Amino acid sequence: MLDVVIVGAGPTGLWLAGELRLGGASVTILEARRNPDPNSKALTIHPRTVEIFDCRGVVEPFLKESLSIPNGHFGALPDRMDFSALDTPHPYTLALPQMRTEELLEERALAAGATILRDRKVVGLTSDGVELEDRTVVKARYVVGCDGVNSIVRQAAGIDFPGTESTTWGYLADVVLDEPPASGVAQIAGPTGGVMIVPLPGGIHRLVGSDPFDNRPERPTLETLRATVRRIAGSDFGMRDPVWLSRFGNATRQAASYRKGNVLVAGDAAHMHFPTGGVGMNVGIQDAHNLGWKLAAVATGRATADLLDTYHAERHPVGAELLQHTRAQTALMTAYSPEGQALRAVLSGLIATAPDMSKQLAERLSGLSVAYATGPRVPDHTLADGSRLFHRLRAGQYVETPVGLVRPDGHPAQAAVS
Ligand SMILES: Cc1cc2nc3c(=O)[nH]c(=O)nc-3n(C[C@H](O)[C@H](O)[C@H](O)COP(=O)(O)OP(=O)(O)OC[C@H]3O[C@@H](n4cnc5c(N)ncnc54)[C@H](O)[C@@H]3O)c2cc1C
């Protein structure tokens, strides 16, 4: 019998598998897809996630392959928050297609000894594991649902997912642009809607935004998108040859409990929201970073099961704040009325002129301000033996520092698990 079976090989499940192996637990990921998803939802990797990769010694390819951006936006307001003053060795966001992020996380999980089985759709839970479509059972002491917003694990465990339905929809287009914006990037928002343009590898650009005149769940066509973008930006930038056209809604929900007995949920299986701010994948990886060392310690008999309750206690409030922030940003992005436009102008001006406000928003968005009862994550610093904390954390163990004992996930510890 396995220590842990993870359902879903998205970014959350892949990071969790690596963490569980680091903690000595046996783990298999069961993934429904035969092949990885070629369409990348996420592009943005925030500073705390970059730190987490650094704390496990896998940050280099991310730094090498990504576009580094020293600021971020809140609700597509024109004035952007400065990340360069954040107290971190990585004061920037990284832009990398989610598909590549997943490849790098998969490499790490496999190198650590995890097993990943594709074309294995889980249809339910059993008393000792999970059941696959072909009725075979994979036995494990613990099951973690990292299976996205429609999580079968969450549903089979009877974990409620309360929240609200979509009322607004954004559009997404990965296309070729014959006349891209001069700098390659653009962010335009006004009473007729919004569009953000960023370059992707392979000569493609991503256009993403909202349109009050075409606000519906159906997948857009190239023609409707041309009209949308022309209306908002005055040009369709010569868009052609779509690689991916999609819509996403603002349905907002959170799992009532992140743990039910031997079943846990993480990432999109635990929280869903409008993808403004580019944070969902980041929070999922950070859920996994909080859960991994705890579940490994419990599953291998080094800690009692009540340690797992701290996963819900610590991460559910972070998910609730994520939902509040993405709702606030959605309200700003879709504030098309004259009053809404005035609110956007006032807030944007404050971001530009009130350094405290800009810093607080940047700290929240970056994930650096997340604090549990024991405190916020301990920043990188030099230890008594001359080594750096982030390097010492690579072993996934507790680290003694001048400011006290630090847990494997980089937060202060109350007491070490033996
Ligand atoms: C347009 C858009 C842009 C976004 N941009 C960003 C961004 O810039 N930054 C950011 O942080 N986030 C962003 N997000 C959000 C991000 O993509 C998600 O939060 C992230 O994919 C969640 O990862 P996950 O591993 O929890 O779930 P998923 O990525 O959904 O992975 C779940 C996996 O489980 C598998 N699965 C599902 N059911 C089963 C089953 N029954 N059996 C076996 N396997 C199963 C699926 O096939 C899938 O591989 C964006 C989202 C959208 C829609």
Coordinates of C-alpha atoms and ligand atoms in Angstrom, one line a residue:
M1 CA 0.0 0.0 0.0
L2 CA 1.2 3.5 -0.9
D3 CA 1.6 6.2 1.7
V4 CA -0.1 8.7 -0.5
V5 CA -2.0 8.8 -3.8
I6 CA -2.4 12.2 -5.5
V7 CA -5.2 12.6 -8.0
G8 CA -4.2 15.1 -10.7
A9 CA -0.8 16.0 -12.3
G10 CA -1.3 19.8 -12.5
P11 CA 1.1 22.2 -10.8
T12 CA -0.3 21.5 -7.3
G13 CA -0.1 17.7 -7.6
L14 CA 3.4 17.7 -9.1
W15 CA 4.8 20.0 -6.5
L16 CA 3.2 18.0 -3.7
A17 CA 4.7 14.7 -5.1
G18 CA 8.2 16.2 -4.9
E19 CA 7.6 17.4 -1.4
L20 CA 6.2 14.0 -0.2
R21 CA 9.3 12.2 -1.6
L22 CA 11.6 14.7 0.0
G23 CA 9.9 13.8 3.3
G24 CA 10.4 10.0 2.6
A25 CA 6.8 9.1 1.7
S26 CA 5.9 6.8 -1.2
V27 CA 3.7 8.5 -3.7
T28 CA 1.9 7.9 -7.0
I29 CA 0.1 10.6 -9.1
L30 CA -2.9 9.4 -11.1
E31 CA -3.7 11.7 -14.0
A32 CA -6.7 11.4 -16.3
R33 CA -5.1 13.0 -19.3
R34 CA -3.0 10.8 -21.6
N35 CA -0.8 13.8 -22.5
P36 CA -0.1 17.0 -20.7
D37 CA -2.4 19.9 -21.6
P38 CA -0.7 21.9 -24.5
N39 CA -2.7 25.1 -23.6
S40 CA -1.1 27.1 -20.8
K41 CA -3.6 28.9 -18.5
A42 CA -1.1 30.4 -16.2
L43 CA 1.8 32.6 -17.2
T44 CA 2.7 34.4 -14.0
I45 CA 4.9 33.0 -11.2
H46 CA 5.0 35.2 -8.1
P47 CA 7.9 35.9 -5.8
R48 CA 7.0 33.6 -3.0
T49 CA 6.7 30.7 -5.5
V50 CA 10.1 31.6 -6.9
E51 CA 11.5 31.6 -3.4
I52 CA 9.9 28.1 -2.8
F53 CA 11.6 26.8 -5.9
D54 CA 14.9 28.3 -4.6
C55 CA 14.4 26.7 -1.2
R56 CA 14.3 23.3 -3.0
G57 CA 17.2 23.9 -5.4
V58 CA 15.1 23.9 -8.6
V59 CA 14.9 27.6 -9.4
E60 CA 17.6 27.9 -12.0
P61 CA 15.7 26.7 -15.1
F62 CA 12.8 29.0 -14.2
L63 CA 15.1 32.0 -13.9
K64 CA 16.8 31.1 -17.2
E65 CA 13.7 30.5 -19.3
S66 CA 11.3 33.1 -18.0
L67 CA 10.7 36.7 -18.8
S68 CA 11.4 38.6 -15.5
I69 CA 8.9 41.5 -14.8
P70 CA 9.6 43.9 -11.9
N71 CA 6.0 44.9 -11.2
G72 CA 2.5 43.6 -11.1
H73 CA -1.1 44.9 -11.6
F74 CA -4.1 45.0 -9.4
G75 CA -7.4 44.7 -11.2
A76 CA -5.7 45.9 -14.5
L77 CA -5.3 49.4 -13.0
P78 CA -2.9 51.4 -15.2
D79 CA -0.4 52.2 -12.4
R80 CA 1.5 49.1 -11.5
M81 CA 2.9 47.9 -8.2
D82 CA 6.6 48.0 -7.8
F83 CA 8.0 44.5 -6.8
S84 CA 11.6 45.6 -6.8
A85 CA 11.5 46.9 -3.2
L86 CA 10.2 43.6 -1.8
D87 CA 12.3 41.9 0.9
T88 CA 13.3 38.8 -1.2
P89 CA 16.1 37.6 -3.4
H90 CA 13.5 37.4 -6.1
P91 CA 11.7 40.8 -6.3
Y92 CA 9.9 40.1 -9.7
T93 CA 7.3 37.9 -11.3
L94 CA 8.4 35.4 -13.9
A95 CA 6.4 34.8 -17.1
L96 CA 6.5 31.2 -18.2
P97 CA 3.7 29.2 -19.9
Q98 CA 2.1 26.8 -17.4
M99 CA 2.9 23.8 -19.7
R100 CA 6.6 24.5 -19.2
T101 CA 6.2 25.0 -15.5
E102 CA 4.5 21.6 -15.3
E103 CA 7.3 20.0 -17.3
L104 CA 9.9 21.3 -14.8
L105 CA 7.8 20.3 -11.8
E106 CA 7.3 16.8 -13.3
E107 CA 11.1 16.5 -13.8
R108 CA 11.6 17.3 -10.1
A109 CA 8.9 14.9 -8.9
L110 CA 10.3 12.0 -11.1
A111 CA 13.9 12.7 -10.0
A112 CA 12.7 12.5 -6.4
G113 CA 11.2 9.1 -7.0
A114 CA 7.5 9.8 -7.5
T115 CA 5.5 7.7 -9.9
I116 CA 3.2 9.4 -12.4
L117 CA 0.6 7.3 -14.2
R118 CA -1.3 9.0 -17.0
D119 CA -4.6 7.9 -18.7
R120 CA -5.8 7.0 -15.2
K121 CA -9.1 8.7 -14.5
V122 CA -10.2 8.4 -10.9
V123 CA -14.0 7.9 -10.4
G124 CA -14.3 7.5 -6.7
L125 CA -12.9 6.8 -3.3
T126 CA -12.7 3.4 -1.6
S127 CA -12.1 2.7 2.1
D128 CA -8.4 2.1 1.3
G129 CA -7.6 4.3 -1.7
V130 CA -9.2 5.4 -5.0
E131 CA -11.1 3.6 -7.8
L132 CA -10.2 4.1 -11.4
E133 CA -12.5 4.1 -14.5
D134 CA -11.7 0.4 -15.2
R135 CA -12.8 -0.5 -11.6
T136 CA -9.2 -1.2 -10.4
V137 CA -8.3 0.2 -7.0
V138 CA -5.1 1.9 -6.1
K139 CA -4.5 1.5 -2.4
A140 CA -3.0 4.3 -0.3
R141 CA -3.2 5.4 3.3
Y142 CA -3.9 9.0 2.3
V143 CA -5.6 10.5 -0.8
V144 CA -5.0 14.1 -1.9
G145 CA -7.3 15.7 -4.5
C146 CA -5.2 18.0 -6.7
D147 CA -7.8 17.4 -9.5
G148 CA -8.9 20.9 -10.2
V149 CA -12.2 22.8 -9.8
N150 CA -14.5 19.8 -10.6
S151 CA -12.5 17.6 -8.1
I152 CA -14.0 14.1 -8.0
V153 CA -12.0 13.6 -4.7
R154 CA -13.6 16.6 -3.1
Q155 CA -17.1 15.4 -4.2
A156 CA -16.6 11.8 -3.3
A157 CA -15.4 12.8 0.2
G158 CA -18.5 14.9 0.6
I159 CA -16.6 18.1 1.1
D160 CA -18.9 21.1 0.4
F161 CA -17.7 23.7 -2.1
P162 CA -19.9 26.8 -1.3
G163 CA -19.7 30.0 -3.3
T164 CA -21.2 31.9 -6.2
E165 CA -21.9 31.2 -9.9
S166 CA -20.3 33.2 -12.8
T167 CA -21.8 36.5 -13.7
T168 CA -19.0 37.8 -15.9
W169 CA -16.6 36.1 -18.4
G170 CA -13.2 37.0 -19.6
Y171 CA -11.8 36.1 -23.0
L172 CA -8.4 34.6 -23.9
A173 CA -6.8 34.3 -27.3
D174 CA -3.3 32.9 -28.1
V175 CA -2.8 34.2 -31.7
V176 CA -0.3 35.4 -34.1
L177 CA -0.2 39.3 -34.3
D178 CA 1.0 40.8 -37.6
E179 CA 1.2 44.3 -35.9
P180 CA 2.0 43.7 -32.2
P181 CA 2.3 46.6 -29.8
A182 CA 5.7 48.3 -30.2
S183 CA 7.0 47.0 -26.8
G184 CA 5.4 43.6 -27.3
V185 CA 3.2 44.2 -24.3
A186 CA 0.1 46.4 -23.7
Q187 CA -2.5 46.9 -21.0
I188 CA -5.6 48.9 -22.0
A189 CA -8.8 49.2 -19.9
G190 CA -11.7 51.6 -20.2
P191 CA -15.5 51.9 -20.4
T192 CA -15.6 49.6 -23.5
G193 CA -13.6 46.8 -21.8
G194 CA -10.0 45.7 -21.3
V195 CA -7.2 43.9 -23.1
M196 CA -3.8 42.8 -21.9
I197 CA -1.2 41.6 -24.4
V198 CA 1.9 39.6 -23.6
P199 CA 4.3 37.7 -25.9
L200 CA 4.5 33.9 -25.6
P201 CA 7.3 31.7 -26.9
G202 CA 6.9 30.6 -30.5
G203 CA 5.9 33.9 -32.1
I204 CA 2.5 33.9 -30.4
H205 CA 0.9 36.6 -28.3
R206 CA -1.7 36.2 -25.6
L207 CA -4.6 38.6 -25.5
V208 CA -6.7 38.4 -22.4
G209 CA -9.4 40.7 -21.0
S210 CA -13.1 41.5 -20.6
D211 CA -15.8 42.9 -22.9
P212 CA -19.1 44.3 -21.5
F213 CA -20.7 44.0 -25.0
D214 CA -19.8 40.3 -25.3
N215 CA -20.2 39.0 -21.8
R216 CA -21.2 35.3 -22.1
P217 CA -19.7 31.9 -21.4
E218 CA -19.5 30.7 -25.1
R219 CA -16.1 30.2 -26.6
P220 CA -15.3 33.4 -28.7
T221 CA -14.5 33.2 -32.4
L222 CA -11.6 35.0 -34.0
E223 CA -14.1 37.4 -35.6
T224 CA -15.8 38.3 -32.4
L225 CA -12.5 38.8 -30.7
R226 CA -11.3 41.0 -33.5
A227 CA -14.3 43.3 -33.0
T228 CA -13.8 43.2 -29.2
V229 CA -10.1 44.2 -29.4
R230 CA -10.7 46.8 -32.1
R231 CA -13.4 48.5 -29.9
I232 CA -11.1 48.5 -26.9
A233 CA -7.7 49.3 -28.4
G234 CA -8.5 50.9 -31.8
S235 CA -6.7 48.0 -33.5
D236 CA -6.9 44.2 -33.7
F237 CA -3.1 44.1 -34.0
G238 CA -3.5 42.0 -37.2
M239 CA -4.5 38.9 -35.2
R240 CA -4.7 35.6 -37.0
D241 CA -4.1 31.9 -36.8
P242 CA -5.5 31.2 -33.3
V243 CA -3.7 28.5 -31.3
W244 CA -6.3 28.7 -28.4
L245 CA -9.5 30.7 -27.9
S246 CA -11.2 30.4 -24.6
R247 CA -13.4 32.0 -21.9
F248 CA -13.2 31.9 -18.2
G249 CA -15.9 32.9 -15.6
N250 CA -15.9 34.5 -12.2
A251 CA -17.5 31.5 -10.3
T252 CA -15.9 31.8 -6.8
R253 CA -15.9 28.9 -4.4
Q254 CA -13.9 27.4 -1.6
A255 CA -13.9 23.9 0.0
A256 CA -15.5 24.1 3.4
S257 CA -12.8 21.8 4.8
Y258 CA -9.3 21.0 3.3
R259 CA -9.2 17.7 5.2
K260 CA -11.8 15.0 5.8
G261 CA -10.1 12.0 7.6
N262 CA -7.5 10.6 5.3
V263 CA -8.6 12.7 2.3
L264 CA -7.2 16.2 1.6
V265 CA -7.7 18.8 -1.2
A266 CA -5.3 21.4 -2.5
G267 CA -5.0 23.9 -5.3
D268 CA -8.0 24.5 -7.6
A269 CA -9.7 21.5 -6.0
A270 CA -9.8 23.7 -2.8
H271 CA -10.5 27.2 -4.3
M272 CA -11.8 28.6 -7.6
H273 CA -12.0 32.2 -8.7
F274 CA -11.6 34.6 -11.6
P275 CA -7.9 34.4 -12.8
T276 CA -7.2 38.1 -12.4
G277 CA -3.8 38.8 -10.8
G278 CA -2.4 35.5 -11.9
V279 CA -2.4 33.8 -8.5
G280 CA -4.3 30.6 -8.6
M281 CA -1.4 28.3 -9.6
N282 CA 0.8 30.1 -7.2
V283 CA -1.5 29.5 -4.2
G284 CA -2.0 25.9 -5.3
I285 CA 1.8 25.3 -5.2
Q286 CA 2.0 27.1 -1.9
D287 CA -0.9 24.8 -0.5
A288 CA 1.3 21.8 -1.6
H289 CA 4.3 23.3 0.0
N290 CA 2.5 23.6 3.3
L291 CA 0.9 20.2 3.1
G292 CA 3.9 18.1 1.8
W293 CA 6.2 18.0 4.8
K294 CA 3.3 17.5 7.2
L295 CA 1.7 14.7 5.3
A296 CA 5.1 13.0 4.7
A297 CA 5.8 13.2 8.5
V298 CA 2.4 11.7 9.3
A299 CA 2.3 9.0 6.6
T300 CA 5.8 7.8 7.6
G301 CA 4.9 7.7 11.3
R302 CA 7.0 10.6 12.4
A303 CA 4.1 12.8 13.5
T304 CA 0.5 12.2 14.7
A305 CA -2.4 12.8 12.3
D306 CA -3.5 16.0 14.1
L307 CA -0.6 17.8 12.4
L308 CA -2.7 17.5 9.3
D309 CA -5.4 19.7 10.9
T310 CA -2.9 22.6 10.8
Y311 CA -3.0 22.3 7.0
H312 CA -6.7 23.4 7.0
A313 CA -6.1 25.9 9.8
E314 CA -3.2 27.6 8.0
R315 CA -4.3 27.4 4.3
H316 CA -8.1 27.9 4.4
P317 CA -7.7 31.6 5.5
V318 CA -5.1 32.1 2.7
G319 CA -7.7 30.7 0.2
A320 CA -10.4 32.9 1.7
E321 CA -8.2 36.0 1.2
L322 CA -7.4 34.9 -2.3
L323 CA -11.1 34.8 -3.1
Q324 CA -11.6 38.2 -1.6
H325 CA -8.8 39.7 -3.6
T326 CA -9.8 38.2 -6.9
R327 CA -13.4 39.4 -6.3
A328 CA -12.1 42.9 -5.6
Q329 CA -9.9 42.8 -8.7
T330 CA -12.8 41.5 -10.8
A331 CA -15.0 44.4 -9.6
L332 CA -12.3 46.8 -10.7
M333 CA -11.7 45.1 -14.1
T334 CA -15.4 45.2 -14.9
A335 CA -16.1 48.8 -13.5
Y336 CA -17.2 50.1 -16.9
S337 CA -19.6 52.9 -15.6
P338 CA -18.5 56.5 -15.2
E339 CA -18.5 55.9 -11.5
G340 CA -16.5 52.7 -11.9
Q341 CA -14.0 54.4 -14.1
A342 CA -13.6 57.2 -11.5
L343 CA -13.0 54.6 -8.8
R344 CA -10.3 53.0 -11.0
A345 CA -8.6 56.4 -11.6
V346 CA -8.6 57.2 -7.8
L347 CA -7.2 53.8 -6.8
S348 CA -4.6 53.8 -9.6
G349 CA -3.4 57.3 -8.5
L350 CA -3.1 56.0 -4.9
I351 CA -0.9 53.0 -6.1
A352 CA 1.3 55.5 -7.8
T353 CA 1.6 58.0 -4.9
A354 CA 1.0 56.1 -1.7
P355 CA 4.0 53.8 -1.3
D356 CA 2.5 52.0 1.7
M357 CA -0.6 51.0 -0.3
S358 CA 1.5 49.9 -3.3
K359 CA 3.8 47.9 -1.0
Q360 CA 1.0 46.2 0.9
L361 CA -0.8 45.1 -2.3
A362 CA 2.6 43.9 -3.8
E363 CA 3.3 41.9 -0.6
R364 CA -0.1 40.3 -0.7
L365 CA -0.1 39.5 -4.5
S366 CA 3.5 38.2 -4.3
G367 CA 2.5 35.7 -1.5
L368 CA 5.3 37.1 0.7
S369 CA 2.9 38.4 3.4
V370 CA 1.2 35.1 4.1
A371 CA 1.5 34.5 7.9
Y372 CA 0.4 31.6 10.0
A373 CA 0.0 31.6 13.8
T374 CA 3.8 31.1 14.1
G375 CA 4.5 34.1 11.8
P376 CA 5.3 35.0 8.2
R377 CA 7.9 33.0 6.2
V378 CA 11.5 33.7 7.4
P379 CA 13.4 35.7 4.8
D380 CA 16.6 34.4 3.4
H381 CA 19.6 35.3 5.6
T382 CA 23.1 34.1 6.5
L383 CA 23.3 31.5 9.2
A384 CA 26.1 31.0 11.9
D385 CA 28.0 28.6 9.6
G386 CA 28.0 31.1 6.7
S387 CA 25.4 29.2 4.7
R388 CA 22.1 30.8 3.4
L389 CA 18.8 29.8 4.9
F390 CA 17.2 29.1 1.5
H391 CA 20.1 26.7 0.7
R392 CA 19.8 24.9 4.0
L393 CA 16.1 24.4 3.5
R394 CA 16.8 22.4 0.3
A395 CA 17.0 19.2 2.5
G396 CA 13.4 19.7 3.5
Q397 CA 14.3 19.6 7.2
Y398 CA 13.9 22.0 10.1
V399 CA 16.7 24.5 10.3
E400 CA 18.1 26.2 13.4
T401 CA 18.7 29.9 12.8
P402 CA 19.6 33.0 14.9
V403 CA 15.9 34.0 14.8
G404 CA 14.7 30.5 15.9
L405 CA 13.7 27.1 14.5
V406 CA 12.4 27.2 10.9
R407 CA 10.0 24.6 9.5
P408 CA 10.7 22.8 6.2
D409 CA 8.3 25.2 4.5
G410 CA 10.2 28.2 5.7
H411 CA 7.8 29.4 8.4
P412 CA 8.8 29.7 12.1
A413 CA 8.3 26.5 14.1
Q414 CA 6.7 26.1 17.5
A415 CA 8.4 22.7 18.0
A416 CA 10.1 20.3 15.6
V417 CA 8.5 17.1 14.5
S418 CA 11.1 14.4 15.4
Ligands
LIG1 C1 -7.1 32.1 -18.4 C2 -6.3 31.7 -17.1 C3 -5.1 32.3 -16.8 C4 -4.5 32.0 -15.6 N1 -3.3 32.6 -15.3 C5 -2.7 32.3 -14.1 C6 -1.5 32.9 -13.8 O1 -0.9 33.7 -14.6 N2 -0.9 32.6 -12.6 C7 -1.5 31.7 -11.7 O2 -0.9 31.5 -10.7 N3 -2.6 31.1 -12.0 C8 -3.3 31.4 -13.2 N4 -4.4 30.7 -13.5 C9 -4.9 29.7 -12.6 C10 -4.2 28.4 -12.8 O3 -4.1 28.0 -14.2 C11 -4.8 27.3 -11.9 O4 -5.0 27.8 -10.6 C12 -3.9 26.0 -11.9 O5 -3.9 25.3 -13.1 C13 -4.3 25.1 -10.7 O6 -3.5 24.0 -10.7 P1 -4.0 22.6 -10.0 O7 -2.9 21.7 -10.2 O8 -4.6 22.9 -8.7 O9 -5.2 22.2 -11.0 P2 -5.3 21.9 -12.5 O10 -4.2 22.6 -13.2 O11 -6.7 22.0 -12.9 O12 -4.9 20.3 -12.6 C14 -5.7 19.3 -12.2 C15 -5.3 18.0 -12.9 O13 -6.1 17.0 -12.4 C16 -6.5 16.1 -13.5 N5 -7.8 15.5 -13.2 C17 -9.0 16.1 -13.0 N6 -9.9 15.1 -12.7 C18 -9.3 14.0 -12.6 C19 -9.7 12.6 -12.3 N7 -10.9 12.3 -12.0 N8 -8.7 11.7 -12.3 C20 -7.4 12.0 -12.6 N9 -7.0 13.2 -12.9 C21 -7.9 14.2 -12.9 C22 -6.6 17.1 -14.7 O14 -6.6 16.5 -15.9 C23 -5.5 18.1 -14.4 O15 -4.3 17.6 -15.1 C24 -5.1 31.0 -14.7 C25 -6.3 30.4 -15.1 C26 -6.9 30.8 -16.2 C27 -8.2 30.1 -16.6

